[in-house]
XYZ file of C-alpha atoms in Angstrom:
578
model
C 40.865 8.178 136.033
C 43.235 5.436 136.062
C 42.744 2.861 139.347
C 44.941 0.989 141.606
C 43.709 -2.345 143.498
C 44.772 -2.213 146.940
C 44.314 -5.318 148.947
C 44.296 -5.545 152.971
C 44.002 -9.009 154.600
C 42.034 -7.775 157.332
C 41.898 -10.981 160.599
C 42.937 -10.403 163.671
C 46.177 -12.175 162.872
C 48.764 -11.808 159.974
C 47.388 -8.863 158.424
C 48.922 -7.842 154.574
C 48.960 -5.371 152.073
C 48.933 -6.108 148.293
C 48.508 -4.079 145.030
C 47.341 -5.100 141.700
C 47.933 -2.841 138.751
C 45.229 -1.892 136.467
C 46.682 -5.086 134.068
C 45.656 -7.389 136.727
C 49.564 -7.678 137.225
C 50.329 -8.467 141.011
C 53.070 -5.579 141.864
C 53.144 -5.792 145.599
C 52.339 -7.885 148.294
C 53.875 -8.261 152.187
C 52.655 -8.976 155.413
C 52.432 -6.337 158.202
C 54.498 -8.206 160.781
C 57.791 -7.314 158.735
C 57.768 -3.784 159.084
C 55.868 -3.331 162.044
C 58.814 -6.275 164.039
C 55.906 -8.137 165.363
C 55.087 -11.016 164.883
C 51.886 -12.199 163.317
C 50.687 -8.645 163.717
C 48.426 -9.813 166.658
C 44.769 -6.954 166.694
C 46.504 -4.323 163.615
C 44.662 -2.438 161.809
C 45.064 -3.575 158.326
C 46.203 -0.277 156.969
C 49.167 0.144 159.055
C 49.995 3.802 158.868
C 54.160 2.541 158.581
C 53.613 0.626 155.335
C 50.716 2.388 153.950
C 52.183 5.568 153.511
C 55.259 4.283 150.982
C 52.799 2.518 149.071
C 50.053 5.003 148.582
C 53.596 7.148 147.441
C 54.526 4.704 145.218
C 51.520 3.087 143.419
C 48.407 5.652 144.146
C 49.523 8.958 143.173
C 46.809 10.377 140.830
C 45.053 7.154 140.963
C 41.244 6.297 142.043
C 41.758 3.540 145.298
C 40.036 0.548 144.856
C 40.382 -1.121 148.850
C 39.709 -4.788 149.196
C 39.086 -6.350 152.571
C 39.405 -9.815 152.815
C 35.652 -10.380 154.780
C 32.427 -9.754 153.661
C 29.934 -7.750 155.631
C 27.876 -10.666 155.665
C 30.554 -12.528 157.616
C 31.518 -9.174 159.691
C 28.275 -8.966 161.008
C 27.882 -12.010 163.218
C 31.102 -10.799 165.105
C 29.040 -8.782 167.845
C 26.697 -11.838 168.393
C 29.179 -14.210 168.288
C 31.465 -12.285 171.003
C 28.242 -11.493 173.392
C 27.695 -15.722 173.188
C 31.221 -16.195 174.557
C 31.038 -13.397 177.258
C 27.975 -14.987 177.975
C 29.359 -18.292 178.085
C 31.994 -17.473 180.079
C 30.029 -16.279 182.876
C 28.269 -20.166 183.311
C 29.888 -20.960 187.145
C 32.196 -23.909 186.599
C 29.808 -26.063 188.699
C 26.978 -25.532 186.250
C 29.356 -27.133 183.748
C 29.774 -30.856 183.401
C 33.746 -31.352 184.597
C 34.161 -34.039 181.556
C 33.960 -31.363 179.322
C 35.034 -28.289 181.255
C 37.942 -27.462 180.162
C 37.305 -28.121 176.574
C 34.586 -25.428 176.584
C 36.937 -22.772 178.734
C 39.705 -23.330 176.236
C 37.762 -23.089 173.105
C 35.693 -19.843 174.486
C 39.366 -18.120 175.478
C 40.614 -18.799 171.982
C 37.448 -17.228 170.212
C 37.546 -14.378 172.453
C 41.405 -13.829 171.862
C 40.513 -14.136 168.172
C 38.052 -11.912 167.986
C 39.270 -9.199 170.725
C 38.917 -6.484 168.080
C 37.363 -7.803 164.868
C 34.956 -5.365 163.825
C 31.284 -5.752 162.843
C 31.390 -4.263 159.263
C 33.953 -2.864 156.683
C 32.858 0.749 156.942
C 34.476 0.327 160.158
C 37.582 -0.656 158.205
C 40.589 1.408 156.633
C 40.394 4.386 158.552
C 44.317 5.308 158.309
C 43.663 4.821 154.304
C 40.902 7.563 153.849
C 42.617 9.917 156.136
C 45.830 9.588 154.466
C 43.700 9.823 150.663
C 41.737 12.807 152.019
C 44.685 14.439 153.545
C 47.003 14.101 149.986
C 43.949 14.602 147.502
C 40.836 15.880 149.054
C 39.373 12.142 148.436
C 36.596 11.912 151.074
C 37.218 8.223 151.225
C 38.377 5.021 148.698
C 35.965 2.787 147.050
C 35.759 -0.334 149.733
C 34.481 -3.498 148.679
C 34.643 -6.953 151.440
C 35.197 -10.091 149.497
C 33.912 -13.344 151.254
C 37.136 -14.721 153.328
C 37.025 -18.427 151.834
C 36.722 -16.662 148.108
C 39.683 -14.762 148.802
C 42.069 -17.875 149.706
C 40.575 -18.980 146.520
C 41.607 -16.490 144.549
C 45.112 -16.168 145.788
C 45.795 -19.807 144.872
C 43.895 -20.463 141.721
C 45.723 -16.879 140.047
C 49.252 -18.065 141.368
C 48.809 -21.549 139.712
C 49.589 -22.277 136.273
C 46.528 -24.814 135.322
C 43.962 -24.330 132.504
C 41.392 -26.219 135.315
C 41.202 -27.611 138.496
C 39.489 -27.912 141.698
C 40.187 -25.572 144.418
C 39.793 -26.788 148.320
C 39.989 -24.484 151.166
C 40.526 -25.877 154.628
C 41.383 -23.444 157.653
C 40.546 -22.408 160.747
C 37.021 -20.718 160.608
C 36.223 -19.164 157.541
C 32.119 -17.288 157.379
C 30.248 -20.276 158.794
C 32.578 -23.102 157.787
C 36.197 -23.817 157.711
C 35.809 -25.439 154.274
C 35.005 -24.513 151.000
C 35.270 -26.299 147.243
C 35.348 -24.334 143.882
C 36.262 -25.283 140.375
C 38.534 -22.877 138.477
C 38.527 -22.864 134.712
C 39.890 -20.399 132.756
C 40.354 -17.799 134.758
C 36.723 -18.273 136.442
C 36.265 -19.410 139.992
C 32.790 -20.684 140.976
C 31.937 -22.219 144.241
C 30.397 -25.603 144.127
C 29.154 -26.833 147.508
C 26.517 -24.190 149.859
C 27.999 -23.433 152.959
C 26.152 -24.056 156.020
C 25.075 -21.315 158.232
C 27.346 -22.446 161.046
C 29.963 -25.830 161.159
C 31.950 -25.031 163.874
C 33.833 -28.393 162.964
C 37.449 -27.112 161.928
C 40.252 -29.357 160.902
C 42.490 -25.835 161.549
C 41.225 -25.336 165.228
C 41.440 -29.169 166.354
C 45.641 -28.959 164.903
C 46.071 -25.908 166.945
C 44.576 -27.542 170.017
C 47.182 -30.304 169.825
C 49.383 -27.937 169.465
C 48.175 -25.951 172.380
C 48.677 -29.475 174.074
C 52.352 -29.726 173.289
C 52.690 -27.807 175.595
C 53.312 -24.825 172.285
C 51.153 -21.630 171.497
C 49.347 -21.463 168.926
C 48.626 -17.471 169.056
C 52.318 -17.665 168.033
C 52.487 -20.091 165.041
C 53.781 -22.790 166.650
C 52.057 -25.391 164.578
C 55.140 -25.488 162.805
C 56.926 -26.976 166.041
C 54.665 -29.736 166.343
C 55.525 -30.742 162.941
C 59.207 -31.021 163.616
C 58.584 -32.763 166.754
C 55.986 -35.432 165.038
C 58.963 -37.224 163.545
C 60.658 -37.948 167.069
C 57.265 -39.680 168.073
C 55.387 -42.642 167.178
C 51.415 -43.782 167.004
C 50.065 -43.578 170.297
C 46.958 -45.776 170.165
C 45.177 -44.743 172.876
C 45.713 -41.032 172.190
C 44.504 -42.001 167.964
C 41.410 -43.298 169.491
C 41.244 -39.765 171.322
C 42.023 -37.947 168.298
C 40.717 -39.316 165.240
C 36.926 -39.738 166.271
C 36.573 -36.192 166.972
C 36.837 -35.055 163.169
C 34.577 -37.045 160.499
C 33.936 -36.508 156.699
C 29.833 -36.986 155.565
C 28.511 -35.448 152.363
C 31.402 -33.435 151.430
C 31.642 -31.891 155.033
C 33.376 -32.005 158.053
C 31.463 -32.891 161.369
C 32.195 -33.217 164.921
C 31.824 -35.573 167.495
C 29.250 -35.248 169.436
C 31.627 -35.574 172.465
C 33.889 -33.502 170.925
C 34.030 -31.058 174.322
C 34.833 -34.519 176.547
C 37.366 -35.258 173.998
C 38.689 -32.122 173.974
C 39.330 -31.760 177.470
C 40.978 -35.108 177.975
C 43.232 -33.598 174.950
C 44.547 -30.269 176.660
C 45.108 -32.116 180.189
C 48.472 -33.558 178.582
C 50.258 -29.944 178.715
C 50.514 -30.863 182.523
C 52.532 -33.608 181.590
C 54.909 -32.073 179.594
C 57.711 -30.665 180.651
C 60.153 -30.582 177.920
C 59.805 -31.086 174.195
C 60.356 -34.274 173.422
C 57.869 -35.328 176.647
C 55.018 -34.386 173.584
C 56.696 -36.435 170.690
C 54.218 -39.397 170.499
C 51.390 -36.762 170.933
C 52.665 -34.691 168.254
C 53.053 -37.804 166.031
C 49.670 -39.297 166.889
C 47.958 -35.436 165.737
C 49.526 -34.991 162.761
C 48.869 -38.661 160.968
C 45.341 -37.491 162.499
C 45.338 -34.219 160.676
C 46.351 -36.229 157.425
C 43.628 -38.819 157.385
C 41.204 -36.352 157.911
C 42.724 -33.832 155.393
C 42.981 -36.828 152.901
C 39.528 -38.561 153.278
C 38.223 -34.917 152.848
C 40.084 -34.395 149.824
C 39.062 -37.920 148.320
C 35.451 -37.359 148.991
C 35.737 -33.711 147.644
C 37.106 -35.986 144.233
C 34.699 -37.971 144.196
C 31.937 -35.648 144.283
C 34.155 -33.502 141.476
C 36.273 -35.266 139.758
C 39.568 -33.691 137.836
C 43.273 -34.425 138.453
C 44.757 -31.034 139.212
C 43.839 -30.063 142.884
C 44.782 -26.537 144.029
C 45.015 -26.258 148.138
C 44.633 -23.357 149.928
C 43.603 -21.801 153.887
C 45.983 -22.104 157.057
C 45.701 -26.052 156.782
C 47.754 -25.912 153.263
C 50.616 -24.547 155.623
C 50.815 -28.525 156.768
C 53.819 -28.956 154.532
C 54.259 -32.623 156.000
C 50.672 -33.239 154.879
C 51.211 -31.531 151.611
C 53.998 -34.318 150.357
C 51.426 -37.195 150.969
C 48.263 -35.854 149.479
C 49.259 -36.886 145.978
C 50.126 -40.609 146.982
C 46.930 -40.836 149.320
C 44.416 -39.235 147.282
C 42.919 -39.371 143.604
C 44.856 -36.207 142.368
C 46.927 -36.402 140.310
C 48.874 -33.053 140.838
C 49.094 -30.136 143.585
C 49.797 -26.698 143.575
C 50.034 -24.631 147.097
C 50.293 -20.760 147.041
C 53.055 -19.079 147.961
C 50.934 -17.656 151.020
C 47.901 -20.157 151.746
C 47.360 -18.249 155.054
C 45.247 -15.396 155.755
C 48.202 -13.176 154.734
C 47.907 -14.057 151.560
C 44.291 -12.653 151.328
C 45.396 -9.292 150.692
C 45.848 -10.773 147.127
C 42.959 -12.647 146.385
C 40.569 -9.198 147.586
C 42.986 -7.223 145.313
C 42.420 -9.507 142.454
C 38.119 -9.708 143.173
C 38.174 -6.042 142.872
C 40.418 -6.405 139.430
C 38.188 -8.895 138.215
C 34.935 -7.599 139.070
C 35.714 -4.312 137.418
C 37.071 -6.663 134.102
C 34.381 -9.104 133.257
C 35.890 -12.013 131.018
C 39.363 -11.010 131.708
C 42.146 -13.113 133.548
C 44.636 -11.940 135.720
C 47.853 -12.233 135.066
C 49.503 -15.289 136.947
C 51.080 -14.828 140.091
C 53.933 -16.819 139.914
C 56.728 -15.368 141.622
C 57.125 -14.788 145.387
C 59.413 -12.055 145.308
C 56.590 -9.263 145.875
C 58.010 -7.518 149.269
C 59.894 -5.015 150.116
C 63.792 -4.184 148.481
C 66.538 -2.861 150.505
C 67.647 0.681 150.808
C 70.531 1.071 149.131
C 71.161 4.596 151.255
C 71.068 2.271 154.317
C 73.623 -0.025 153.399
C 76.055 2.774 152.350
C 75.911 3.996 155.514
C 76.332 1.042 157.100
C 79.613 1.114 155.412
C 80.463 4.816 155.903
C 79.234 5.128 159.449
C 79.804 1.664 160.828
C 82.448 0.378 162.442
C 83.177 -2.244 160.066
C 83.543 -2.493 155.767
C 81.893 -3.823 153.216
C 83.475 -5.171 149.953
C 81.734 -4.786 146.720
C 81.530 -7.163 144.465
C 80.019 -8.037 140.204
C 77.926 -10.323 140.258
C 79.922 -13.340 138.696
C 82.788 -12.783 141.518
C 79.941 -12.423 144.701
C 78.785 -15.901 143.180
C 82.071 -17.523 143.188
C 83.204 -15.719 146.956
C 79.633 -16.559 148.858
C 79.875 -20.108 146.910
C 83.878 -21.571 147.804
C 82.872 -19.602 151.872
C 79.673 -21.740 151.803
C 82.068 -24.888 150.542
C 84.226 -23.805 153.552
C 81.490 -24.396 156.124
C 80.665 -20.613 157.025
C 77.218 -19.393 157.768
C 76.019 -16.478 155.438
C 73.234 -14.017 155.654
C 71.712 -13.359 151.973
C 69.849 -10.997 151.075
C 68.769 -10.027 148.044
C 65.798 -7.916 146.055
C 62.401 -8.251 146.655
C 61.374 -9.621 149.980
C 59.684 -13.488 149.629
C 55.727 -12.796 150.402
C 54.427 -15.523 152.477
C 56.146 -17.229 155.706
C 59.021 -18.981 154.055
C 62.514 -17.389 153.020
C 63.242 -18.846 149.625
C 66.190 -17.190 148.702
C 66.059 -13.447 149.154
C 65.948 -13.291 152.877
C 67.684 -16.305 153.901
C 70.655 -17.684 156.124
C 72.742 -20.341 154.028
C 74.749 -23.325 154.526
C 76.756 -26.216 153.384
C 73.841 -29.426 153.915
C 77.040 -31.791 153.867
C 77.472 -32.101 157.793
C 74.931 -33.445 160.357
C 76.509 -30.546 162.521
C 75.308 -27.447 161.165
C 72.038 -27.865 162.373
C 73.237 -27.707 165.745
C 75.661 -24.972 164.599
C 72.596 -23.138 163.700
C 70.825 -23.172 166.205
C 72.824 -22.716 169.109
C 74.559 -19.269 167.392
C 71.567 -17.823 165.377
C 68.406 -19.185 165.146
C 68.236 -20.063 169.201
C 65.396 -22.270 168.612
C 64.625 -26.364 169.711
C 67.173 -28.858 167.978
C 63.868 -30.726 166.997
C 63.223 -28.427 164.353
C 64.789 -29.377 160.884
C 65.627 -27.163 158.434
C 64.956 -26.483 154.689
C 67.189 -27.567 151.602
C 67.066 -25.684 148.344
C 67.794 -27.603 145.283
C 68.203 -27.369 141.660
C 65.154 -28.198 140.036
C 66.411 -29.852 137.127
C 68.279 -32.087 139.689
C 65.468 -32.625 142.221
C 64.192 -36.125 140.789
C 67.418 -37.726 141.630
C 67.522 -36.605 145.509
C 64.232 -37.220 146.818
C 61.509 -40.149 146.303
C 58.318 -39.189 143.898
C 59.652 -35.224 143.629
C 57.201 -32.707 143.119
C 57.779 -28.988 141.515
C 57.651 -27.168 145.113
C 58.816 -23.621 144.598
C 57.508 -22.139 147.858
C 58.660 -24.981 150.517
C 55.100 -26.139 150.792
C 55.394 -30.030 150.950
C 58.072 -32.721 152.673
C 59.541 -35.651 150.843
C 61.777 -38.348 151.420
C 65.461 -38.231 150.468
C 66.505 -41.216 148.036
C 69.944 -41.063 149.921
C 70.037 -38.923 153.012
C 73.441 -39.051 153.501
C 73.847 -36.818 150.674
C 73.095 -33.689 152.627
C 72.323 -34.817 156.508
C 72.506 -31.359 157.418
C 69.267 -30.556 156.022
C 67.529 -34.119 156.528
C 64.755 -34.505 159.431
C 64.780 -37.032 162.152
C 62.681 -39.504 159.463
C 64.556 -39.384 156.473
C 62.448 -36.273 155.042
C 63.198 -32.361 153.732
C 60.506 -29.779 153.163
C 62.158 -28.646 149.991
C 62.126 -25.792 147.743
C 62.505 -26.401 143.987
C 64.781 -23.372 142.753
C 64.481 -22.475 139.343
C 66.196 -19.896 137.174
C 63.376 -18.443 136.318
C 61.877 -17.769 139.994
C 65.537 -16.911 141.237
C 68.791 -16.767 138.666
C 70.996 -14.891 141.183
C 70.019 -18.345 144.039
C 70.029 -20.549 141.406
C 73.739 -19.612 140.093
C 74.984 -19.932 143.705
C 73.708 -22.865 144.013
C 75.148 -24.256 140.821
C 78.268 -23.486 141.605
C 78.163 -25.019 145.030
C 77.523 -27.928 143.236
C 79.994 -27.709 141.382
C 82.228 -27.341 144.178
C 80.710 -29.791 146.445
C 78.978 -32.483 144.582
C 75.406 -31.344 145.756
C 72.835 -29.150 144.148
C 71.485 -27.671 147.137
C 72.015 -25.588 150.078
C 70.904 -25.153 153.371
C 68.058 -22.428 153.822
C 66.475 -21.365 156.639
C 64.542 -17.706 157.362
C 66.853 -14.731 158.566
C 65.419 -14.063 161.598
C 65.767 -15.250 165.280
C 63.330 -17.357 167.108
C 59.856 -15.445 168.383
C 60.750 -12.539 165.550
C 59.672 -12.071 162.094
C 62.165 -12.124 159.096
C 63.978 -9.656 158.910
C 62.686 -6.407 156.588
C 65.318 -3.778 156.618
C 69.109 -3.257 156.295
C 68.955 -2.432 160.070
C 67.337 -5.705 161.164
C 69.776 -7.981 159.129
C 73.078 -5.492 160.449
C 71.537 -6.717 164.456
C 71.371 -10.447 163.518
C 74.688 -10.557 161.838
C 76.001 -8.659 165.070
C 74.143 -10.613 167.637
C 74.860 -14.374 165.910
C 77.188 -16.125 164.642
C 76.956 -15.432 161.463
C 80.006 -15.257 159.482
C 79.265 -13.197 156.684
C 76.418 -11.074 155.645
C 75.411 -9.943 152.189
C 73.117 -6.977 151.112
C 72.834 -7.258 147.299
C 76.513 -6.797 146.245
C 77.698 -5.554 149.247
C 79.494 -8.244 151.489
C 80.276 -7.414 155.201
C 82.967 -9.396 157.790
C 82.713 -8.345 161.565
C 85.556 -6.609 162.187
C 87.802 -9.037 164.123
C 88.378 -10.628 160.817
């Protein structure tokens, strides 16, 4: 009987979905927030009876289920222990506690417990909507489930999406199953871990970033890392808050460690929230924690080449989302190249548990590379006709040579256009199939932006596109980035201000014809038009939401922005006043 791989990044946060065909060929992948409108997907199940049922439809009929989780039972099974220490812990009386450290401990117990609210203590427990569904269709008592160790599946994900022969493969994140690190070499489609694991480093270069965050005055439960990013470049080296910070995390024998004061340092960290109260009041502390983050990510990464040796590194966990981080590790460590996954988070785990699965059950065999991000969802082309029949407002249709030329001279023009386009991008950046565009030229837009769609801070930059082949001559040492994963300078940012951050930087995406022919033709013509090979991209979605998945959640942006124009594969709409 012929098999399907279905993978289910199953944390507490950002769960996913993925299938792999029996070829090893990666045919799906998205993350639950999109369809379910929330998110991070916060304590779902996995299996999300919404967008498991179109899938099994699609890609299981007559097919044997192969489920992937992305934790071991080994790693499941310290949940109940770990969550009885923290309800234990949180029952010490204040007074029993010394007040250096006090609200260190309180803060790092509420964020385990809020973690961990419903993780569950093995896989059996796991996937219940997928065997009722598979019983209820075929009779199939229940799919073959295998957990893959969570630091092996980040792993996976990023060595079959890169395009090396070899390399070495770090992952840094949050908490992984008893460390949040891990180092394995990858060679030839192989992936073998090279460093034992302690039984329990609570020492996390992922937990300490979203405690600065946390005192930003930001939350972390809702991604904000991203915000203390932006805000870093407003700020400057605080050096009494670096000789806070940068004790607390330490690099010895290929590990991280923690202060033994960590807790007193800790607290003295999270009192600053009570002195913010706006933004930019958190700049210098912002600035101070992320050059903190990079030494520590850097001297890691040094000592892990050291140890290892090679020139082609391959970064993956929640810390390779640092995309300010990402442009420096190549002048600031050994390596001599970088490749990021398109999802480095724990969404993209659904992948690496599919591909485990694939590659158990094909000893010797390599999986075909995951290159592209467009893995997601499509439109419905039924919705957008009547969208057109029943709304209040028309839609032209257009070939594609003449949608090029229209979106390209309105872009030229200075209007603000919702694109979408095929398959949704997997992973947490739009990069051309679920975007909002722009003309980079003017410093305004950004304000533009954000004041009539995005309703977000004016701290927070956003993204340019550019022509690959033209990438070298805009920004200093340019690096191949097709999935927005790493800031570098502009050579001359008064070529596109619109898109350049507070310090002279971008966190680019390299646009290829390959990847994208449709993105990269619009943004060859712009250039030809304008005299600049790149556009303006940010996510279509509003602040606090996800990006958008359906023709319904693009139709209430475009209606409740200002968005001048919105396209749905060849269909272009105007609001009706015009």
């Amino acid at each position: 009987m012929p098999r399907v791989y279905m993978g289910f990044s199953s944390t507490q946060h950002d769960s996913s979905m993925a299938i792999v065909n029996e070829e090893g060929r990666v045919v799906f992948a998205e993350a639950n927030e999109r369809s379910l409108k929330n998110k991070r997907a916060w304590h779902t199940v996995p299996d999300a009876i919404g967008p498991l049922e179109p899938l099994l439809r699609k890609y299981a009929k007559d097919k044997e289920v192969i489920a992937s989780l992305s934790w071991s039972d080994r790693g499941l099974k310290w949940s109940p222990l770990i969550l009885s220490m923290s309800r234990w812990q949180q029952k010490i009386p204040d007074s029993l506690l010394q007040s250096s450290s006090r609200l260190g401990v309180q803060l790092s117990n509420r964020g385990l417990r809020q973690a961990m609210y419903k993780a569950p203590s093995s896989n059996r427990d796991m996937l219940l909507n997928l065997d009722y569904r598979l019983f209820e269709s075929a009779g199939v008592l229940s799919s073959i489930k295998r957990g893959w160790d969570h630091h092996l599946c980040h792993a996976a994900t990023a060595c079959y999406s890169s395009r090396y022969d070899s390399a070495t493969c770090v992952v840094v994140d949050g908490l992984g199953e008893g460390s949040c690190l891990s180092v394995y070499a990858y060679k030839k489609g192989e992936i073998k871990n090279l460093q034992s694991r302690p039984f329990l480093n609570t020492a996390s270069l992922g937990l300490l970033f979203s405690q600065i965050c946390w005192a930003c005055a930001f939350d972390p439960i809702a991604g904000e890392e991203w915000k203390v990013m932006g805000l870093a470049s407003y700020g400057k080296r605080d050096p009494a808050l670096y000789e806070l910070l940068r004790p607390m995390l330490g690099v010895k024998d290929g590990q991280l460690k923690k202060a033994k004061d960590y807790a007193q340092r800790l607290t003295r960290l999270v009192l600053h929230r009570q002195t913010i109260q706006k933004p930019m009041d958190g700049a210098d502390l912002a600035f101070t924690g992320q050059l903190v983050f990079q030494e520590v990510l850097c001297e890691l990464l040094t000592e892990v080449h050291r140890e290892f040796g090679g020139e082609n590194l391959i970064l993956s966990g929640g810390c390779a989302l640092n995309s300010s981080c990402n442009g420096q590790i190549i002048g600031q460590t050994p390596y001599r190249s970088l490749h990021v996954p398109m999802a480095p988070g724990d969404d993209g785990n659904s992948v690496g548990a599919a591909l485990l699965s694939w590659k158990q059950d094909h000893p010797g065999r390599k999986p075909e590379i995951c290159h592209s991000p467009f893995l997601g969802s499509e439109l419905s082309e039924s919705s957008i006709k009547r969208v057109s029949q029943l709304g209040r407002f028309h839609a032209t249709i257009y070939g594609e040579d003449e949608l090029i030329e229209t979106i390209a001279h309105e872009l030229a023009e200075g209007k603000l256009i919702g694109w979408v386009q095929g398959r949704a991008e997997f992973g947490p950046r739009a990069l051309g199939n679920r975007s909002i565009l722009a003309d980079p030229r003017h410093v305004g837009v950004k304000d533009k932006i954000n004041s009539l769609i995005k309703f977000r801070e004016e701290f927070r930059p956003f993204a340019p596109s550019v022509l690959h082949e033209l990438g070298p001559s805009y920004f200093q040492g340019y690096q191949y980035t097709p999935y927005m994963d790493r800031t570098l300078k502009f050579s001359d940012p008064a070529a596109a201000p619109g898109v350049v951050h507070i310090d002279g930087t971008g966190r680019l995406q390299s646009v290829t014809k390959e990847l994208n022919p449709l993105y990269h033709a619009l943004i060859k013509r712009f250039h030809e038009l304008s005299g600049v090979p790149m556009l303006l991209n940010t996510s279509f979605n509003v602040m606090g939401r996800p990006i958008i998945h359906d023709v319904e959640d693009a139709i209430g942006v475009f209606l409740t922005s200002g968005m001048d124009t919105l396209v749905l594969s060849n269909h272009v709409f105007r609001k009706p006043h015009e």
